[in-house]
Amino acid sequence: MSSIDYGERIPNNVGLADDRALQRALEHWQPRFRDWWREMGPEGTAGFDVYLRTAISVEQGGWAHFDYVKMPDYRWGIFLNPAEPGRKVHFGAHKGEDAWQEVPGEYRANLRRIIVTQGDTEPASVEQQRHLGMTAPSLYDLRNLFQINVEEGRHLWAMVYLLHAYFGRDGREEAEALLERRSGDADNPRILGAFNERTPDWLSFFMFTYFTDRDGKYQLCSLAESGFDPLARTTRFMLTEEAHHMFVGESGVGRIIQRTCEAMVQQKVDDPAKIRALGLIDLPTIQRYLNFHFSVTMDLFGADVSSNAATFYSTGLKGRFDETKIDDDHLLAGATYPVLEVHDSRLAVVQAPALNALNDKLRDDYVKDAVAGIERWNKIIDKSGVAFRLRAPHKAFNRKIGPLSAVRVDPEGIVTSEADWAQRHDAWLPSETDRAFVGSLMGRVAERGKFANWIAPPARGINNQPVDYEYVRFN
């Protein structure tokens, strides 16, 4: 069993005690991380006792220990999946070679860039969510928010370990910079656009954890295929925690839908204005929020055709989703993949070299997964008898990155004019009025077993506890 020594200052299963220089470097970084957490972590929570899950081992089924913890005392640490003896590189020019335990010199800059970009998303989402505790709809939801926050903090530790352990002075400087950038800061923003957006309310939070954390799943799955073994082992362990974040998002949106549909049936109303008058979030508003978060996440996969993606694959740094389950040569020489381009004000499918279209392949894998969850939300609506269907917008809708950003595309995938976009934009994306209304519903519910009017209770509690358990104690 790969247990974690909690007697260590930095809990880990990477033998940190045997590498004094690395241990000292990370112990130097640790107080800076704690300063960042105090400044940018969940607001006003230092004294709360939170029923949190902490890793105690990295074996399947042994990694989750539940107990009350004050978040500043959470034992963030460095945990890698157990090494796989004889592991090989499965794709690209090094296919069949032993996986690398050290950074290949010629790939150093690209590997560092991949790790920094992934690492930057982790503190960014904590910063985006730092005010949400003040408006949590229940103790159950407040605890889930805090669990996600501490795990994003641990994911930051995971990337910082790799930077310190394998990239020398450059890595240490990059690790410092991860604590200096700020989500939404005009002068020193986070690297990726979606991580500079505000998350002002709980509908946004649930959409973010459903859609944007799902991008995290697909990026981590691709990195878990990496020929650089420490990165692959690190991201495999991170995926265990990422699954909980997506569950919080899917179930959160589902509970909002359930509450709205129940009231629509009881009150016999379907007019959005009348639903809002009941203090509930109407389904068309949920659709507009869905459109926004889906489209922002589409951009996280990068340009549809990318030479960087080809390089990362060919050199064995970043694979495809479920690389080892794909039945091809894992080299992609001469293979093609369909991508979208704009021709004569229309979207057209063209064949691009598969190596260059890897971002779009990953995006398409993601879309299938995301749509499956939207269908689960539709089952909640269907079950209530309400005539409404949520839909994923077209993947070219509202894009800000790549060639599709040059045109306006409606949710159906039809290229439209700037004038038409300006006129119909508020029917497709949340307006300021929508955001103000949703914001007006937000207010902390901190009584055991009570839930805000706009959301249904969950079907079950956490770790076999009842739904009305005291998940957070305000001391």
Short mmCIF file of C-alpha atoms in Angstrom, two decimals:
data_model
loop_
_atom_site.label_atom_id
_atom_site.label_comp_id
_atom_site.label_asym_id
_atom_site.label_seq_id
_atom_site.Cartn_x
_atom_site.Cartn_y
_atom_site.Cartn_z
CA MET A 1 0.00 0.00 0.00
CA SER A 2 1.44 3.40 -1.03
CA SER A 3 0.53 5.16 2.21
CA ILE A 4 1.36 8.80 2.86
CA ASP A 5 3.38 9.85 5.91
CA TYR A 6 1.39 12.60 7.63
CA GLY A 7 4.23 13.10 10.10
CA GLU A 8 6.11 14.83 7.27
CA ARG A 9 5.91 18.60 6.91
CA ILE A 10 4.90 18.00 3.29
CA PRO A 11 2.94 14.70 3.16
CA ASN A 12 4.17 12.71 0.17
CA ASN A 13 4.82 9.30 -1.33
CA VAL A 14 7.79 10.39 -3.47
CA GLY A 15 10.56 9.85 -0.89
CA LEU A 16 11.02 13.57 -0.21
CA ALA A 17 12.95 12.83 3.03
CA ASP A 18 15.69 11.22 0.92
CA ASP A 19 16.21 14.34 -1.24
CA ARG A 20 17.17 17.11 1.15
CA ALA A 21 17.75 19.77 -1.53
CA LEU A 22 14.31 19.20 -3.05
CA GLN A 23 12.69 19.05 0.39
CA ARG A 24 14.26 22.41 1.35
CA ALA A 25 13.15 24.01 -1.94
CA LEU A 26 9.55 22.86 -1.44
CA GLU A 27 9.59 23.88 2.24
CA HIS A 28 10.68 27.34 1.03
CA TRP A 29 7.72 27.42 -1.39
CA GLN A 30 5.18 26.12 1.16
CA PRO A 31 4.80 29.34 3.25
CA ARG A 32 4.31 31.32 0.03
CA PHE A 33 1.54 28.91 -0.93
CA ARG A 34 -0.06 29.40 2.49
CA ASP A 35 0.17 33.19 2.08
CA TRP A 36 -1.53 32.87 -1.33
CA TRP A 37 -4.25 30.67 0.23
CA ARG A 38 -4.89 33.24 2.97
CA GLU A 39 -5.09 36.06 0.41
CA MET A 40 -6.90 34.33 -2.46
CA GLY A 41 -8.45 31.15 -1.02
CA PRO A 42 -12.05 30.82 0.24
CA GLU A 43 -13.04 34.07 1.91
CA GLY A 44 -13.49 34.29 5.68
CA THR A 45 -13.18 30.55 6.37
CA ALA A 46 -10.05 30.16 8.51
CA GLY A 47 -11.97 29.09 11.62
CA PHE A 48 -14.43 26.68 10.01
CA ASP A 49 -14.27 22.94 10.68
CA VAL A 50 -15.08 21.27 7.36
CA TYR A 51 -15.90 17.59 6.78
CA LEU A 52 -13.20 17.00 4.17
CA ARG A 53 -11.75 14.02 2.36
CA THR A 54 -7.95 13.71 2.52
CA ALA A 55 -5.74 11.22 0.68
CA ILE A 56 -4.08 8.67 2.99
CA SER A 57 -2.92 6.28 0.26
CA VAL A 58 -2.83 6.25 -3.52
CA GLU A 59 -4.10 2.70 -3.92
CA GLN A 60 -7.58 2.26 -5.37
CA GLY A 61 -10.10 2.55 -2.55
CA GLY A 62 -7.49 3.67 -0.02
CA TRP A 63 -7.09 7.32 -0.88
CA ALA A 64 -10.06 8.87 0.95
CA HIS A 65 -10.16 9.60 4.68
CA PHE A 66 -13.02 11.81 5.97
CA ASP A 67 -12.76 14.04 9.03
CA TYR A 68 -13.25 17.62 10.20
CA VAL A 69 -10.34 19.84 9.15
CA LYS A 70 -9.72 23.58 9.26
CA MET A 71 -8.86 24.44 5.68
CA PRO A 72 -5.61 26.34 6.42
CA ASP A 73 -4.49 23.14 8.21
CA TYR A 74 -5.38 20.83 5.30
CA ARG A 75 -2.48 18.47 4.59
CA TRP A 76 -1.68 19.38 1.00
CA GLY A 77 0.93 17.02 -0.30
CA ILE A 78 2.57 15.31 -3.26
CA PHE A 79 1.04 12.01 -4.36
CA LEU A 80 1.87 9.99 -7.47
CA ASN A 81 0.18 6.81 -8.60
CA PRO A 82 2.37 3.72 -7.99
CA ALA A 83 5.00 3.15 -10.70
CA GLU A 84 4.06 0.65 -13.40
CA PRO A 85 7.08 -1.67 -13.86
CA GLY A 86 8.36 -1.77 -17.43
CA ARG A 87 6.05 1.00 -18.64
CA LYS A 88 6.66 2.03 -22.27
CA VAL A 89 5.97 5.11 -24.39
CA HIS A 90 2.82 4.18 -26.33
CA PHE A 91 2.81 6.72 -29.17
CA GLY A 92 4.88 9.03 -31.34
CA ALA A 93 8.50 8.76 -32.45
CA HIS A 94 9.54 7.02 -29.19
CA LYS A 95 6.79 4.40 -29.26
CA GLY A 96 7.99 1.15 -27.66
CA GLU A 97 10.87 2.77 -25.76
CA ASP A 98 10.99 2.73 -21.94
CA ALA A 99 9.03 5.60 -20.40
CA TRP A 100 11.35 8.42 -19.25
CA GLN A 101 12.10 8.88 -15.55
CA GLU A 102 14.03 12.09 -16.29
CA VAL A 103 13.22 14.97 -18.65
CA PRO A 104 14.72 14.41 -22.14
CA GLY A 105 16.85 17.52 -22.70
CA GLU A 106 15.46 18.31 -26.16
CA TYR A 107 11.86 18.30 -24.84
CA ARG A 108 12.53 20.27 -21.70
CA ALA A 109 10.93 23.58 -22.79
CA ASN A 110 7.77 21.94 -24.15
CA LEU A 111 7.32 19.74 -21.08
CA ARG A 112 7.76 22.71 -18.78
CA ARG A 113 5.21 24.67 -20.78
CA ILE A 114 2.66 21.82 -20.54
CA ILE A 115 3.15 21.50 -16.78
CA VAL A 116 2.96 25.26 -16.16
CA THR A 117 -0.22 25.64 -18.23
CA GLN A 118 -1.89 22.78 -16.33
CA GLY A 119 -0.58 24.07 -13.01
CA ASP A 120 -1.88 27.60 -13.66
CA THR A 121 -5.50 26.41 -13.94
CA GLU A 122 -5.50 25.03 -10.38
CA PRO A 123 -5.02 28.21 -8.31
CA ALA A 124 -7.04 30.13 -10.91
CA SER A 125 -10.23 28.22 -10.16
CA VAL A 126 -9.76 28.72 -6.39
CA GLU A 127 -9.45 32.47 -7.07
CA GLN A 128 -12.55 32.43 -9.27
CA GLN A 129 -14.57 30.70 -6.53
CA ARG A 130 -13.27 32.48 -3.44
CA HIS A 131 -16.43 34.50 -2.70
CA LEU A 132 -18.93 31.66 -3.28
CA GLY A 133 -18.85 30.43 0.31
CA MET A 134 -20.68 33.61 1.32
CA THR A 135 -23.75 32.58 -0.72
CA ALA A 136 -23.80 28.76 -0.44
CA PRO A 137 -27.33 27.27 -0.74
CA SER A 138 -26.69 24.69 2.06
CA LEU A 139 -24.00 23.23 4.32
CA TYR A 140 -23.82 20.25 1.94
CA ASP A 141 -22.99 22.55 -1.00
CA LEU A 142 -20.61 24.68 1.07
CA ARG A 143 -18.63 21.57 2.01
CA ASN A 144 -18.47 20.44 -1.64
CA LEU A 145 -17.14 23.86 -2.67
CA PHE A 146 -14.44 23.65 0.01
CA GLN A 147 -13.52 20.07 -0.99
CA ILE A 148 -12.99 21.23 -4.57
CA ASN A 149 -10.94 24.22 -3.38
CA VAL A 150 -8.51 22.14 -1.29
CA GLU A 151 -8.15 19.60 -4.11
CA GLU A 152 -7.35 22.33 -6.64
CA GLY A 153 -4.71 23.45 -4.13
CA ARG A 154 -3.31 19.92 -4.05
CA HIS A 155 -3.30 19.75 -7.85
CA LEU A 156 -1.19 22.91 -7.79
CA TRP A 157 1.23 21.11 -5.43
CA ALA A 158 1.37 18.19 -7.87
CA MET A 159 2.58 20.42 -10.72
CA VAL A 160 4.91 22.44 -8.47
CA TYR A 161 6.59 19.22 -7.34
CA LEU A 162 7.35 18.33 -10.98
CA LEU A 163 8.72 21.84 -11.65
CA HIS A 164 10.98 21.74 -8.58
CA ALA A 165 12.08 18.12 -8.97
CA TYR A 166 12.86 18.10 -12.69
CA PHE A 167 13.41 21.65 -13.99
CA GLY A 168 15.98 23.23 -11.67
CA ARG A 169 16.09 27.01 -11.38
CA ASP A 170 13.64 27.54 -14.27
CA GLY A 171 11.16 25.27 -12.52
CA ARG A 172 11.50 27.13 -9.21
CA GLU A 173 10.88 30.45 -10.97
CA GLU A 174 7.81 29.05 -12.73
CA ALA A 175 6.50 27.71 -9.39
CA GLU A 176 6.82 31.21 -7.89
CA ALA A 177 4.99 32.72 -10.87
CA LEU A 178 2.06 30.33 -10.34
CA LEU A 179 1.41 32.16 -7.06
CA GLU A 180 1.86 35.62 -8.60
CA ARG A 181 -0.64 35.54 -11.46
CA ARG A 182 -4.27 36.31 -10.56
CA SER A 183 -7.53 35.30 -12.23
CA GLY A 184 -8.97 38.27 -14.14
CA ASP A 185 -6.03 40.58 -13.34
CA ALA A 186 -5.53 43.06 -16.17
CA ASP A 187 -1.75 43.15 -15.75
CA ASN A 188 -0.93 39.56 -14.71
CA PRO A 189 -3.83 37.29 -15.66
CA ARG A 190 -4.02 33.50 -15.67
CA ILE A 191 -2.74 31.82 -18.85
CA LEU A 192 -6.05 30.47 -20.25
CA GLY A 193 -9.08 32.65 -20.98
CA ALA A 194 -11.75 30.58 -19.18
CA PHE A 195 -9.75 30.93 -15.96
CA ASN A 196 -10.03 34.73 -16.06
CA GLU A 197 -13.84 34.69 -16.22
CA ARG A 198 -15.80 35.55 -13.09
CA THR A 199 -17.74 32.82 -11.24
CA PRO A 200 -20.18 35.15 -9.48
CA ASP A 201 -23.00 32.77 -8.53
CA TRP A 202 -23.72 29.11 -7.85
CA LEU A 203 -25.32 28.38 -11.22
CA SER A 204 -22.03 29.56 -12.78
CA PHE A 205 -20.09 27.42 -10.30
CA PHE A 206 -22.05 24.26 -11.10
CA MET A 207 -21.73 24.92 -14.85
CA PHE A 208 -17.99 25.56 -14.42
CA THR A 209 -17.43 22.33 -12.50
CA TYR A 210 -19.51 20.38 -15.02
CA PHE A 211 -18.05 21.82 -18.24
CA THR A 212 -14.65 23.36 -17.42
CA ASP A 213 -13.52 20.68 -14.95
CA ARG A 214 -14.51 18.16 -17.62
CA ASP A 215 -11.95 19.81 -19.90
CA GLY A 216 -9.57 19.21 -16.99
CA LYS A 217 -10.45 15.51 -17.12
CA TYR A 218 -9.63 15.28 -20.84
CA GLN A 219 -6.39 17.24 -20.52
CA LEU A 220 -5.31 15.10 -17.54
CA CYS A 221 -6.22 11.88 -19.40
CA SER A 222 -4.02 13.01 -22.31
CA LEU A 223 -1.14 13.83 -19.94
CA ALA A 224 -1.63 10.50 -18.13
CA GLU A 225 -0.46 8.89 -21.42
CA SER A 226 2.77 10.94 -21.40
CA GLY A 227 6.10 9.25 -22.04
CA PHE A 228 7.43 11.32 -19.11
CA ASP A 229 6.49 8.89 -16.35
CA PRO A 230 6.38 11.26 -13.34
CA LEU A 231 3.84 13.44 -15.20
CA ALA A 232 1.74 10.40 -16.17
CA ARG A 233 1.71 9.10 -12.58
CA THR A 234 0.88 12.53 -11.14
CA THR A 235 -2.06 13.18 -13.46
CA ARG A 236 -3.49 9.68 -12.96
CA PHE A 237 -3.86 10.41 -9.27
CA MET A 238 -5.35 13.87 -9.97
CA LEU A 239 -8.09 12.22 -12.06
CA THR A 240 -9.44 10.46 -8.96
CA GLU A 241 -10.23 13.87 -7.48
CA GLU A 242 -11.38 15.51 -10.74
CA ALA A 243 -14.30 13.03 -10.91
CA HIS A 244 -15.76 14.53 -7.73
CA HIS A 245 -15.62 18.05 -9.18
CA MET A 246 -17.66 16.97 -12.22
CA PHE A 247 -20.15 15.16 -9.96
CA VAL A 248 -20.69 18.39 -7.99
CA GLY A 249 -21.39 20.24 -11.24
CA GLU A 250 -23.70 17.68 -12.80
CA SER A 251 -25.71 17.03 -9.64
CA GLY A 252 -25.84 20.76 -8.80
CA VAL A 253 -27.36 21.74 -12.15
CA GLY A 254 -29.63 18.68 -11.94
CA ARG A 255 -30.96 19.76 -8.55
CA ILE A 256 -31.68 23.30 -9.83
CA ILE A 257 -33.58 21.79 -12.79
CA GLN A 258 -35.48 19.42 -10.48
CA ARG A 259 -36.58 22.25 -8.17
CA THR A 260 -37.73 24.44 -11.09
CA CYS A 261 -39.62 21.61 -12.79
CA GLU A 262 -41.37 20.60 -9.54
CA ALA A 263 -42.63 24.16 -9.09
CA MET A 264 -43.67 24.48 -12.76
CA VAL A 265 -45.85 21.39 -12.37
CA GLN A 266 -47.24 22.30 -8.92
CA GLN A 267 -47.99 25.92 -9.86
CA LYS A 268 -48.97 25.10 -13.47
CA VAL A 269 -46.68 27.83 -14.88
CA ASP A 270 -44.23 27.85 -17.76
CA ASP A 271 -43.76 31.59 -18.30
CA PRO A 272 -40.12 32.38 -17.33
CA ALA A 273 -41.19 35.66 -15.67
CA LYS A 274 -43.68 33.82 -13.44
CA ILE A 275 -41.08 31.17 -12.58
CA ARG A 276 -38.63 33.93 -11.62
CA ALA A 277 -41.35 35.53 -9.46
CA LEU A 278 -41.36 32.27 -7.45
CA GLY A 279 -37.65 32.79 -6.72
CA LEU A 280 -36.56 30.01 -9.11
CA ILE A 281 -34.23 29.83 -12.11
CA ASP A 282 -36.19 29.32 -15.34
CA LEU A 283 -35.06 26.70 -17.86
CA PRO A 284 -34.27 29.18 -20.70
CA THR A 285 -31.84 30.97 -18.35
CA ILE A 286 -30.22 27.62 -17.51
CA GLN A 287 -29.85 27.03 -21.27
CA ARG A 288 -28.13 30.39 -21.75
CA TYR A 289 -25.69 29.67 -18.90
CA LEU A 290 -25.05 26.24 -20.45
CA ASN A 291 -24.32 27.88 -23.83
CA PHE A 292 -21.83 30.27 -22.24
CA HIS A 293 -19.89 27.69 -20.21
CA PHE A 294 -19.86 25.14 -23.03
CA SER A 295 -18.50 27.68 -25.54
CA VAL A 296 -15.85 29.08 -23.16
CA THR A 297 -14.68 25.50 -22.53
CA MET A 298 -14.48 24.78 -26.28
CA ASP A 299 -11.69 27.36 -26.48
CA LEU A 300 -9.67 25.62 -23.75
CA PHE A 301 -8.79 22.83 -26.19
CA GLY A 302 -6.84 25.33 -28.31
CA ALA A 303 -6.76 25.96 -32.07
CA ASP A 304 -8.55 23.38 -34.22
CA VAL A 305 -5.37 22.80 -36.25
CA SER A 306 -2.20 23.13 -34.19
CA SER A 307 1.48 22.49 -34.86
CA ASN A 308 2.09 22.47 -31.07
CA ALA A 309 -0.37 19.60 -30.61
CA ALA A 310 1.42 17.67 -33.37
CA THR A 311 4.80 18.28 -31.71
CA PHE A 312 3.56 17.24 -28.25
CA TYR A 313 2.21 13.98 -29.70
CA SER A 314 5.08 13.12 -32.01
CA THR A 315 7.60 13.62 -29.21
CA GLY A 316 5.62 11.44 -26.76
CA LEU A 317 4.75 14.26 -24.33
CA LYS A 318 0.93 14.27 -24.56
CA GLY A 319 -1.23 11.48 -25.97
CA ARG A 320 -4.85 11.20 -26.99
CA PHE A 321 -7.74 10.40 -24.68
CA ASP A 322 -7.65 6.61 -24.08
CA GLU A 323 -4.56 6.37 -26.33
CA THR A 324 -3.88 2.71 -25.56
CA LYS A 325 -7.46 1.72 -26.46
CA ILE A 326 -7.31 3.25 -29.96
CA ASP A 327 -6.72 0.73 -32.74
CA ASP A 328 -4.24 2.45 -35.07
CA ASP A 329 -0.46 2.78 -35.47
CA HIS A 330 -0.15 5.49 -32.74
CA LEU A 331 2.06 7.46 -35.13
CA LEU A 332 -0.67 9.04 -37.32
CA ALA A 333 1.64 9.35 -40.32
CA GLY A 334 -0.56 10.14 -43.32
CA ALA A 335 -3.82 9.94 -41.29
CA THR A 336 -6.42 12.71 -41.53
CA TYR A 337 -9.18 14.04 -39.26
CA PRO A 338 -12.23 16.20 -40.12
CA VAL A 339 -12.14 19.81 -38.88
CA LEU A 340 -14.30 22.88 -39.50
CA GLU A 341 -13.27 25.85 -41.60
CA VAL A 342 -15.23 28.87 -42.84
CA HIS A 343 -15.79 29.01 -46.61
CA ASP A 344 -18.00 31.65 -48.25
CA SER A 345 -19.66 32.48 -44.91
CA ARG A 346 -20.47 28.84 -44.22
CA LEU A 347 -18.94 26.18 -42.04
CA ALA A 348 -17.32 23.45 -44.12
CA VAL A 349 -15.76 20.15 -43.04
CA VAL A 350 -12.24 19.64 -44.39
CA GLN A 351 -9.71 16.88 -43.78
CA ALA A 352 -6.62 18.01 -41.86
CA PRO A 353 -3.55 15.95 -40.97
CA ALA A 354 -4.58 13.95 -37.89
CA LEU A 355 -1.40 15.01 -36.06
CA ASN A 356 -2.33 18.68 -36.41
CA ALA A 357 -6.00 18.08 -35.53
CA LEU A 358 -5.36 16.47 -32.14
CA ASN A 359 -6.92 19.39 -30.24
CA ASP A 360 -10.11 18.97 -32.24
CA LYS A 361 -10.10 15.19 -31.73
CA LEU A 362 -9.89 15.78 -27.96
CA ARG A 363 -12.62 18.44 -28.23
CA ASP A 364 -14.89 15.95 -30.04
CA ASP A 365 -14.25 13.29 -27.36
CA TYR A 366 -15.18 15.89 -24.76
CA VAL A 367 -18.36 16.95 -26.57
CA LYS A 368 -19.69 13.37 -26.60
CA ASP A 369 -19.13 13.12 -22.86
CA ALA A 370 -20.60 16.57 -22.09
CA VAL A 371 -23.70 15.89 -24.22
CA ALA A 372 -24.33 12.62 -22.35
CA GLY A 373 -24.62 14.62 -19.12
CA ILE A 374 -26.97 17.16 -20.72
CA GLU A 375 -29.19 14.21 -21.69
CA ARG A 376 -29.21 13.12 -18.03
CA TRP A 377 -30.47 16.61 -17.16
CA ASN A 378 -33.15 16.22 -19.85
CA LYS A 379 -34.30 13.00 -18.18
CA ILE A 380 -35.05 15.02 -15.02
CA ILE A 381 -37.15 17.43 -17.14
CA ASP A 382 -38.87 14.56 -19.01
CA LYS A 383 -39.70 12.79 -15.75
CA SER A 384 -41.47 15.90 -14.45
CA GLY A 385 -43.60 16.13 -17.61
CA VAL A 386 -42.31 19.61 -18.56
CA ALA A 387 -41.97 20.16 -22.33
CA PHE A 388 -38.43 21.57 -22.63
CA ARG A 389 -35.08 20.25 -23.80
CA LEU A 390 -31.60 21.50 -22.99
CA ARG A 391 -29.10 21.26 -25.83
CA ALA A 392 -25.37 21.71 -26.31
CA PRO A 393 -24.70 24.55 -28.74
CA HIS A 394 -22.66 23.91 -31.87
CA LYS A 395 -18.93 23.62 -31.15
CA ALA A 396 -18.27 26.68 -33.37
CA PHE A 397 -20.64 28.87 -31.30
CA ASN A 398 -19.14 31.91 -29.52
CA ARG A 399 -15.53 30.88 -30.16
CA LYS A 400 -12.68 33.25 -29.29
CA ILE A 401 -9.72 31.06 -30.37
CA GLY A 402 -8.75 29.57 -33.75
CA PRO A 403 -10.16 30.26 -37.23
CA LEU A 404 -13.77 29.91 -36.02
CA SER A 405 -13.28 33.03 -33.89
CA ALA A 406 -13.27 35.11 -37.09
CA VAL A 407 -17.03 34.61 -37.64
CA ARG A 408 -20.27 34.71 -35.65
CA VAL A 409 -21.92 31.30 -35.41
CA ASP A 410 -25.32 30.73 -33.78
CA PRO A 411 -26.06 27.78 -31.43
CA GLU A 412 -27.34 25.75 -34.42
CA GLY A 413 -24.02 26.13 -36.27
CA ILE A 414 -25.19 28.72 -38.82
CA VAL A 415 -22.82 31.57 -39.65
CA THR A 416 -24.62 34.82 -38.93
CA SER A 417 -23.95 38.55 -39.35
CA GLU A 418 -22.65 40.93 -36.68
CA ALA A 419 -26.01 42.74 -36.79
CA ASP A 420 -27.95 39.51 -36.24
CA TRP A 421 -25.57 38.50 -33.43
CA ALA A 422 -26.02 41.87 -31.71
CA GLN A 423 -29.82 41.55 -31.98
CA ARG A 424 -30.10 37.94 -30.77
CA HIS A 425 -27.09 37.65 -28.47
CA ASP A 426 -29.21 37.91 -25.29
CA ALA A 427 -31.39 35.00 -26.40
CA TRP A 428 -28.29 32.79 -26.60
CA LEU A 429 -25.99 33.93 -23.76
CA PRO A 430 -26.71 35.22 -20.24
CA SER A 431 -27.54 38.94 -20.28
CA GLU A 432 -26.67 41.36 -17.50
CA THR A 433 -30.33 41.08 -16.45
CA ASP A 434 -30.04 37.28 -16.25
CA ARG A 435 -26.89 37.50 -14.16
CA ALA A 436 -28.40 40.14 -11.87
CA PHE A 437 -31.50 37.98 -11.35
CA VAL A 438 -29.52 34.82 -10.57
CA GLY A 439 -27.27 36.91 -8.29
CA SER A 440 -30.35 38.20 -6.44
CA LEU A 441 -31.25 34.63 -5.40
CA MET A 442 -27.88 33.99 -3.80
CA GLY A 443 -27.67 34.12 0.01
CA ARG A 444 -25.98 31.76 2.46
CA VAL A 445 -28.18 29.03 3.97
CA ALA A 446 -26.22 27.73 6.95
CA GLU A 447 -28.83 25.82 8.95
CA ARG A 448 -28.50 22.03 9.10
CA GLY A 449 -30.74 20.24 6.60
CA LYS A 450 -32.02 23.51 5.02
CA PHE A 451 -31.61 24.37 1.34
CA ALA A 452 -32.12 27.58 -0.63
CA ASN A 453 -35.50 27.80 -2.35
CA TRP A 454 -34.00 27.58 -5.85
CA ILE A 455 -32.29 24.17 -5.48
CA ALA A 456 -33.52 20.69 -4.48
CA PRO A 457 -31.70 18.68 -1.77
CA PRO A 458 -29.37 15.92 -3.03
CA ALA A 459 -30.57 12.30 -3.14
CA ARG A 460 -27.94 11.30 -0.55
CA GLY A 461 -25.28 12.78 1.71
CA ILE A 462 -21.50 12.46 1.64
CA ASN A 463 -19.66 9.33 2.80
CA ASN A 464 -22.91 7.67 3.97
CA GLN A 465 -23.74 10.64 6.20
CA PRO A 466 -27.33 11.97 6.18
CA VAL A 467 -28.20 14.94 3.94
CA ASP A 468 -28.76 17.07 7.08
CA TYR A 469 -25.32 16.29 8.55
CA GLU A 470 -23.31 19.23 9.96
CA TYR A 471 -20.88 19.31 7.04
CA VAL A 472 -19.43 22.67 8.11
CA ARG A 473 -19.10 23.92 11.68
CA PHE A 474 -18.81 27.68 12.07
CA ASN A 475 -16.62 28.22 15.12
#
